[in-house]
XYZ file of C-alpha atoms in Angstrom:
571
model
C 51.611 194.876 109.290
C 49.992 191.784 107.815
C 50.067 190.138 104.430
C 47.412 191.228 101.955
C 44.993 188.496 100.947
C 46.128 188.719 97.312
C 49.780 188.291 98.308
C 48.917 185.380 100.576
C 47.137 183.661 97.684
C 50.070 184.339 95.345
C 52.480 182.772 97.845
C 50.286 179.706 98.265
C 50.124 179.261 94.496
C 53.911 179.550 94.259
C 54.412 176.920 96.960
C 52.177 174.509 95.078
C 54.026 175.169 91.817
C 57.609 175.128 93.166
C 59.649 172.179 91.784
C 62.435 172.591 94.370
C 61.810 171.024 97.806
C 64.353 173.391 99.399
C 62.726 176.634 98.273
C 59.269 175.085 98.802
C 60.163 174.491 102.464
C 61.864 177.895 102.836
C 58.841 179.731 101.467
C 56.446 177.749 103.667
C 58.550 178.668 106.688
C 58.644 182.348 105.716
C 54.880 182.397 105.293
C 54.424 180.830 108.711
C 56.726 183.433 110.282
C 54.925 186.256 108.509
C 51.557 185.014 109.694
C 52.968 184.954 113.234
C 53.760 188.648 112.981
C 57.420 188.687 111.883
C 57.970 191.991 110.098
C 61.252 190.741 108.639
C 59.462 187.791 107.015
C 56.653 190.040 105.800
C 59.098 192.466 104.198
C 61.028 189.633 102.535
C 57.838 188.141 101.102
C 56.600 191.512 99.893
C 59.849 192.111 98.026
C 60.170 188.544 96.730
C 56.704 188.812 95.164
C 56.785 192.501 94.225
C 57.569 191.719 90.580
C 59.031 189.128 88.258
C 62.820 189.086 88.024
C 63.395 190.966 84.801
C 64.985 189.263 81.816
C 67.080 191.763 79.875
C 70.225 192.043 77.792
C 72.209 190.603 80.706
C 69.700 187.750 81.080
C 68.707 187.192 84.707
C 70.620 187.995 87.877
C 69.492 188.190 91.477
C 69.552 186.769 94.969
C 68.818 183.051 95.359
C 65.591 182.588 97.336
C 61.960 181.607 96.687
C 59.614 183.899 94.788
C 59.288 185.398 91.307
C 61.696 188.272 92.097
C 64.511 185.888 93.059
C 66.751 183.320 91.377
C 65.408 179.799 91.937
C 64.539 176.618 90.066
C 61.053 177.827 89.189
C 62.305 181.099 87.664
C 65.053 179.245 85.789
C 62.525 176.707 84.499
C 60.394 179.458 83.016
C 63.487 181.115 81.489
C 64.595 177.858 79.858
C 61.171 177.186 78.378
C 60.850 180.809 77.239
C 64.195 180.691 75.443
C 63.257 177.390 73.810
C 59.938 178.859 72.649
C 61.809 181.852 71.209
C 64.159 179.639 69.211
C 61.443 177.251 68.042
C 58.572 179.721 67.708
C 59.796 183.258 67.006
C 62.817 182.142 64.970
C 61.179 178.959 63.620
C 64.367 176.922 64.011
C 64.258 173.152 63.649
C 65.984 171.351 66.535
C 68.084 174.352 67.603
C 71.389 173.477 69.254
C 71.957 174.992 72.704
C 75.240 174.876 74.660
C 74.831 175.142 78.457
C 77.539 175.794 81.036
C 77.686 176.777 84.679
C 80.032 178.111 87.350
C 80.667 176.735 90.850
C 78.131 178.824 92.760
C 75.399 177.272 94.833
C 72.648 175.810 92.604
C 74.452 176.574 89.339
C 74.710 172.950 88.236
C 71.088 172.250 89.249
C 69.885 175.272 87.267
C 71.933 174.176 84.234
C 70.709 170.570 84.312
C 67.089 171.674 84.728
C 67.506 173.970 81.716
C 68.907 171.101 79.666
C 66.013 168.817 80.608
C 63.382 171.437 79.741
C 64.965 172.456 76.443
C 65.336 168.839 75.304
C 61.672 168.236 76.139
C 60.754 171.317 74.095
C 62.519 169.991 70.994
C 66.024 171.459 71.256
C 69.335 169.646 70.986
C 71.424 170.369 74.071
C 75.129 170.028 74.811
C 75.763 170.453 78.544
C 79.188 170.983 80.077
C 80.034 167.960 82.175
C 81.510 170.092 84.954
C 81.737 173.738 85.922
C 83.823 176.076 83.812
C 84.442 179.733 82.967
C 81.973 181.858 81.032
C 84.347 182.368 78.044
C 84.300 178.599 77.483
C 80.583 178.743 76.634
C 81.001 181.885 74.511
C 83.727 179.977 72.646
C 81.536 176.878 72.413
C 78.662 178.744 70.777
C 80.960 179.735 67.902
C 83.067 176.564 67.814
C 80.062 174.211 67.792
C 77.940 176.530 65.619
C 75.243 176.458 68.280
C 72.085 178.510 67.921
C 72.182 179.626 71.552
C 74.273 179.402 74.685
C 73.419 179.629 78.375
C 75.789 180.213 81.270
C 74.474 179.915 84.807
C 76.663 182.432 86.642
C 76.482 185.588 88.711
C 80.022 186.554 87.657
C 81.479 188.793 90.401
C 78.251 189.326 92.371
C 78.007 188.476 96.094
C 77.757 184.808 97.180
C 73.973 184.924 97.645
C 73.388 185.722 93.965
C 73.147 183.711 90.795
C 72.355 184.529 87.197
C 71.444 183.295 83.728
C 73.373 184.697 80.768
C 72.211 184.033 77.198
C 74.081 184.117 73.901
C 72.673 183.660 70.419
C 74.575 182.145 67.501
C 74.309 179.901 64.475
C 70.981 180.338 62.705
C 69.670 182.604 65.481
C 72.053 185.518 64.874
C 73.722 187.543 62.156
C 77.425 186.747 61.591
C 78.674 189.647 63.753
C 76.358 188.589 66.583
C 77.225 184.902 66.832
C 78.430 184.050 70.293
C 77.579 187.551 71.527
C 75.307 188.426 74.433
C 71.768 189.263 73.365
C 70.575 192.778 72.492
C 67.160 194.210 71.581
C 64.845 193.028 70.195
C 65.897 189.502 71.204
C 65.757 190.301 74.931
C 62.216 191.664 74.641
C 61.066 188.708 72.566
C 62.556 186.176 74.991
C 61.066 188.040 77.967
C 57.637 187.901 76.308
C 57.987 184.153 75.782
C 58.999 183.678 79.433
C 55.975 185.690 80.576
C 53.718 183.468 78.471
C 54.923 180.224 80.087
C 52.192 178.615 82.159
C 52.535 176.896 85.548
C 55.973 175.411 86.172
C 54.461 172.041 87.082
C 53.064 171.827 83.539
C 56.421 172.433 81.797
C 57.591 169.158 80.217
C 60.915 167.960 81.645
C 62.981 165.236 79.950
C 64.767 162.515 81.905
C 67.600 162.324 79.365
C 68.475 163.253 75.814
C 71.174 165.890 76.225
C 74.811 165.340 75.320
C 77.554 165.902 77.899
C 80.482 168.014 76.734
C 83.657 166.533 78.189
C 87.243 167.695 77.939
C 87.412 168.227 74.179
C 85.826 171.681 74.263
C 88.310 172.778 76.941
C 91.172 171.425 74.846
C 89.906 173.223 71.746
C 89.538 176.462 73.703
C 93.044 176.179 75.171
C 94.522 175.403 71.764
C 92.845 178.494 70.299
C 93.957 180.998 72.937
C 97.443 179.503 73.297
C 98.195 180.368 69.684
C 98.256 184.077 70.516
C 101.495 184.581 72.534
C 104.584 184.883 70.337
C 106.723 181.749 70.548
C 109.924 183.779 70.324
C 109.074 186.264 73.055
C 110.674 186.374 76.522
C 109.235 184.249 79.319
C 111.288 185.450 82.287
C 108.460 186.809 84.417
C 107.198 185.838 87.860
C 103.412 185.825 88.064
C 101.001 185.637 90.992
C 97.514 184.515 89.964
C 94.221 184.593 91.831
C 90.901 183.185 90.664
C 88.910 184.839 93.484
C 87.500 181.453 94.618
C 86.071 181.050 91.126
C 86.519 178.649 88.242
C 89.486 180.244 86.468
C 92.497 178.561 88.074
C 92.584 175.355 86.030
C 92.449 176.927 82.576
C 94.484 180.012 83.493
C 97.393 177.934 84.777
C 97.102 175.480 81.878
C 97.215 178.302 79.322
C 100.146 180.051 81.009
C 102.163 176.856 81.376
C 101.491 175.673 77.810
C 102.745 178.971 76.412
C 105.951 178.911 78.455
C 105.001 181.026 81.464
C 105.965 178.525 84.149
C 106.967 180.807 87.047
C 103.330 181.124 88.141
C 102.154 181.111 91.758
C 98.437 180.809 92.528
C 97.066 182.314 95.728
C 96.381 179.037 97.521
C 93.498 180.279 99.652
C 91.665 181.579 96.566
C 92.631 178.998 93.931
C 89.869 176.427 94.410
C 86.210 177.161 93.676
C 84.287 178.058 96.830
C 80.751 179.496 96.545
C 81.111 181.173 99.954
C 84.070 183.317 98.787
C 85.479 183.158 102.334
C 88.546 185.428 102.016
C 86.930 188.414 100.301
C 83.985 190.642 101.133
C 83.044 191.084 97.464
C 84.467 188.759 94.752
C 85.438 191.456 92.273
C 89.121 192.255 91.642
C 88.245 195.961 91.449
C 86.865 196.069 94.998
C 89.133 197.381 97.774
C 90.876 194.502 99.541
C 89.946 191.863 96.956
C 93.535 191.267 95.830
C 95.235 191.869 99.181
C 96.269 188.218 99.498
C 97.689 188.284 95.979
C 99.656 191.452 96.704
C 100.985 189.943 99.925
C 102.235 186.913 98.005
C 103.681 189.121 95.252
C 105.719 191.106 97.765
C 106.953 187.915 99.412
C 107.977 186.324 96.104
C 109.211 189.581 94.537
C 106.873 188.904 91.635
C 106.674 191.001 88.498
C 102.902 191.035 88.030
C 99.665 189.948 89.689
C 96.947 188.632 87.403
C 93.430 188.373 88.838
C 90.365 186.838 87.252
C 86.857 187.331 88.578
C 84.925 184.195 89.665
C 83.659 183.240 86.183
C 86.967 184.324 84.569
C 85.511 186.626 81.944
C 87.332 189.632 83.442
C 91.019 190.207 84.038
C 92.891 192.652 86.253
C 96.605 193.269 86.724
C 98.667 194.782 89.510
C 102.307 195.859 89.357
C 104.958 197.560 91.429
C 104.594 201.226 90.450
C 108.022 202.923 90.396
C 106.390 206.316 90.974
C 104.707 205.139 94.170
C 107.328 202.586 95.188
C 104.442 200.296 96.000
C 102.123 197.804 94.356
C 98.907 199.020 92.779
C 96.263 197.693 90.415
C 96.273 199.093 86.931
C 92.989 200.741 86.077
C 90.794 199.056 83.511
C 91.593 201.882 81.112
C 95.356 201.562 81.623
C 95.268 197.839 80.945
C 92.977 198.424 77.970
C 95.361 200.826 76.253
C 98.349 198.596 77.027
C 96.605 195.586 75.492
C 95.448 197.507 72.434
C 98.906 198.924 71.788
C 100.570 195.543 72.382
C 98.272 193.693 69.990
C 98.832 196.300 67.279
C 102.587 196.753 67.694
C 103.676 193.202 68.613
C 101.033 191.048 66.941
C 100.264 193.168 63.911
C 96.548 193.494 64.594
C 94.610 195.362 61.926
C 90.976 196.330 62.108
C 88.839 198.379 64.462
C 89.842 199.078 68.071
C 86.591 199.345 70.024
C 85.792 200.683 73.488
C 82.664 201.613 75.376
C 81.747 205.282 75.493
C 82.606 205.465 79.211
C 86.106 204.079 78.636
C 89.215 206.168 77.957
C 89.769 207.866 74.619
C 93.444 206.876 74.868
C 92.753 203.781 72.754
C 91.739 206.118 69.944
C 95.180 207.755 70.026
C 96.794 204.304 69.754
C 94.603 203.509 66.742
C 95.371 206.874 65.114
C 99.131 206.351 65.428
C 98.775 202.931 63.789
C 96.528 204.209 61.001
C 93.621 202.161 62.313
C 89.995 202.980 63.000
C 88.725 203.420 66.548
C 85.104 203.366 67.605
C 83.077 203.953 70.754
C 79.974 201.913 71.500
C 77.305 201.787 74.145
C 78.411 200.191 77.416
C 78.610 196.421 77.597
C 80.266 193.740 75.497
C 76.977 192.999 73.785
C 77.671 196.270 71.941
C 81.487 196.402 71.925
C 81.927 193.066 70.146
C 79.340 194.001 67.533
C 81.585 196.792 66.246
C 82.061 196.031 62.514
C 85.585 194.827 61.792
C 86.554 194.589 65.464
C 90.147 193.505 66.147
C 90.225 194.362 69.867
C 87.668 195.704 72.310
C 87.563 196.679 75.953
C 85.558 198.380 78.666
C 86.932 200.152 81.732
C 85.334 197.550 84.050
C 88.322 195.189 83.391
C 86.722 193.444 80.416
C 88.869 192.667 77.341
C 88.271 190.901 74.032
C 91.668 190.059 72.529
C 90.552 187.269 70.169
C 87.146 188.262 68.750
C 87.085 185.436 66.200
C 87.596 182.919 69.022
C 85.540 184.433 71.857
C 83.204 187.264 70.824
C 82.904 188.486 74.402
C 85.169 189.566 77.228
C 87.599 186.791 78.108
C 89.783 187.022 81.205
C 91.886 183.982 80.286
C 93.134 185.007 76.843
C 93.649 188.496 78.297
C 95.743 186.962 81.102
C 98.081 185.467 78.496
C 98.622 188.883 76.977
C 99.242 190.470 80.394
C 101.909 187.828 81.042
C 103.482 188.450 77.639
C 103.464 192.236 78.110
C 105.011 191.969 81.573
C 107.758 189.630 80.324
C 108.535 191.895 77.388
C 108.656 195.004 79.584
C 111.015 193.252 82.011
C 113.274 192.161 79.146
C 113.406 195.767 77.964
C 114.328 196.992 81.438
C 111.024 198.647 82.194
C 107.602 197.845 83.674
C 104.001 198.077 82.540
C 103.825 201.473 84.249
C 106.972 202.463 82.371
C 105.301 201.388 79.150
C 102.325 203.584 80.013
C 104.719 206.492 80.530
C 106.190 205.863 77.075
C 102.710 205.970 75.546
C 101.811 209.066 77.551
C 104.883 210.882 76.224
C 103.315 210.699 72.781
C 99.611 210.897 73.565
C 99.407 212.728 76.877
C 98.640 211.005 80.164
C 94.977 209.960 80.156
C 93.936 209.745 83.822
C 90.549 208.278 84.623
C 88.407 207.750 87.703
C 84.816 206.974 88.567
C 82.385 208.664 90.931
C 79.481 206.408 91.959
C 76.504 207.848 93.806
C 74.441 205.101 95.423
C 70.797 205.843 96.239
C 68.067 204.152 98.233
C 65.313 205.899 96.266
C 65.685 205.219 92.519
C 63.742 208.396 91.675
C 66.764 210.387 92.872
C 68.731 209.182 89.861
C 66.175 210.715 87.515
C 66.234 213.946 89.502
C 70.023 214.154 89.327
C 70.007 213.537 85.578
C 67.333 216.218 85.116
C 69.385 218.644 87.223
C 72.414 217.989 85.021
C 70.376 218.525 81.861
C 68.759 221.761 82.984
C 71.736 223.291 84.805
C 74.918 221.766 83.384
C 78.273 223.133 84.544
C 79.865 225.745 82.306
C 83.404 224.696 83.260
C 85.280 221.564 84.344
C 88.172 222.293 86.704
C 88.094 225.885 85.459
C 88.177 224.960 81.775
C 85.233 226.127 79.651
C 82.778 223.398 78.578
C 82.763 223.122 74.782
C 80.609 220.031 74.336
C 77.434 219.112 76.183
C 75.681 216.083 74.675
C 72.422 214.605 75.887
C 73.005 211.025 74.821
C 69.312 210.178 75.148
C 68.685 212.564 72.232
C 71.545 211.165 70.180
C 71.400 209.233 66.965
C 73.751 207.278 64.775
C 74.106 210.380 62.579
C 75.046 212.855 65.333
C 76.838 210.806 67.994
C 77.546 207.523 66.247
C 75.486 205.803 68.948
C 71.871 204.771 69.400
C 70.059 206.865 72.026
C 70.984 205.946 75.598
C 70.364 207.528 78.969
C 73.370 209.685 79.763
C 75.183 213.009 79.431
C 78.636 213.742 78.022
C 80.562 216.919 78.756
C 83.967 217.954 77.380
C 85.959 221.068 78.203
C 88.474 223.213 76.365
C 91.431 221.395 77.969
C 89.966 218.030 76.878
C 88.654 217.037 80.301
C 85.646 214.763 79.797
C 82.825 213.515 82.009
C 80.180 210.922 81.080
C 77.249 210.509 83.472
C 74.853 207.583 83.245
C 72.678 205.438 85.500
C 74.068 201.995 86.299
C 72.323 199.195 84.448
C 72.656 196.718 87.326
C 72.794 198.684 90.590
C 70.979 201.651 92.210
C 73.779 204.040 91.303
C 74.476 207.080 89.184
C 77.945 206.742 87.688
C 80.235 209.538 86.554
C 83.228 208.550 84.413
C 85.965 211.185 84.604
C 88.923 211.626 82.278
C 91.572 214.321 82.012
C 94.572 214.557 79.706
C 97.948 215.937 80.794
C 100.898 216.464 78.470
C 104.354 215.231 79.447
C 107.119 217.793 78.796
C 109.662 216.604 76.245
C 112.393 214.650 77.981
C 110.508 214.661 81.299
C 112.448 213.100 84.163
C 111.115 210.335 86.365
C 110.612 212.899 89.141
C 108.621 215.174 86.821
C 106.470 212.286 85.628
C 105.749 211.243 89.214
C 104.752 214.824 90.014
C 102.473 214.999 86.965
C 100.814 211.726 87.902
C 100.283 212.884 91.476
C 98.815 216.181 90.329
C 96.473 214.407 87.918
C 95.183 212.237 90.767
C 94.497 215.324 92.875
C 92.651 217.012 90.009
C 90.470 213.935 89.530
C 89.491 214.142 93.198
C 88.648 217.833 92.723
C 86.511 216.937 89.701
C 84.662 214.366 91.795
C 83.886 217.065 94.362
C 82.696 219.401 91.608
C 80.262 216.834 90.279
C 78.897 215.960 93.688
C 77.887 219.623 93.918
C 76.587 219.739 90.328
C 74.363 216.723 90.981
C 73.264 217.867 94.416
C 74.896 214.870 96.066
C 77.535 216.657 98.152
């Protein structure tokens, strides 16, 4: 194998245009290795130049390395100029204000500062965070400072080799319900077109100064806003273990907890400080197996009441508790924590408005809303849709994302959610129960909503299309022996028939209210199946009966997974 002449020329052009000496040298070395016959180098170059890294509703995200299909200073430079051209050209804004933040990953600060320099040179006003911080801080800043756009350089909970570029619109660039919210069509398409139209990177004007540094005031304003939520009169006797997963959440999480009276807080020392290598975990996502093992170990040692985990950019929140049914610690599912938070905000804080969830999240939140006389709604997946729900009071998605203060942060926020987890745990303890016990109380009225996910990873992306076609043409007639009553092709949906814009996916519901939603992942080569079944608790059920029901529900979810592997031809 040898490099094609066209690819060789493309690589040479990139080397000449690369503003970063590190990636310039790395690419030159790779080219030399490839020309010497290294198949590994040839394959890396072929993939790195196979396409441009796509800018979409999640912005940019990818592995850091040279080439147009990677995250690097050249790609970020084009993104910054493209966003500036969108604000100045497509939206015709005069001196648009842009807030820029970054996490503690490798290159994040360099990418943020380069973006600031390019946007200032283009005619934007820029306020740049002086030091790294969590993603919700920028989402807050867009609304607080009435900025027209916000940028966060972060790869959230991706592996250490990755980085990303998340964009918000606000101020004059968005409608009121979209200010401080992640971008959606057509903005993503328009920004992508502007990025594609940017010429050589070496010709992009770059300012030496002119941006304003945002110091501690924005952090103080953010803390003041989220610390107003916990009830001053509520109990505080709760022992908390916190982990930031080597990310940027420790400082503000501990500050918020302490300021609101939760002082018995114990960070996982090995994971408290930012470290872009994420040395103690294979994958820096609280949902991944083993990710919170150190936190659980500390919780057992300290006899803690709850573990609170934030992902590396602190926009997600997870909780683990000692489950009385299992007599062991376990993480609450994203759906369990979502229904607990929704119920808590309605019952204890008097929330009124719409309770929103993504279509793949549990319907249990709808039962909570119904009991309270409130409206519930389901949106497409992602907080770019959830937080646009008209009249939203609370929103969540099963992937441990929660919006508990939509007028403060119109996005998922793991830090304000952490405050509510602490408050719920303290209240449950004061009432002689646990968060699992509170779930059992809710299940007694609504039925136990048990959820699980089946993910089918593929090497060949065409297999996802084949599996979806198989499901459309030969859908199952029963789920766990219960007749299928509803079979919706979500790609053929409309606001009139499903309440949702068309999206790639299938929804099936059976006579016993078992539900399955199948959709391709938007970020990984996976087909995802979201499973939910509902089991009634007998009146006056004993603890032993409840444990048996929970165990049986878990077994049935595993059976449903096996059924769908067969249905999709993935067994």
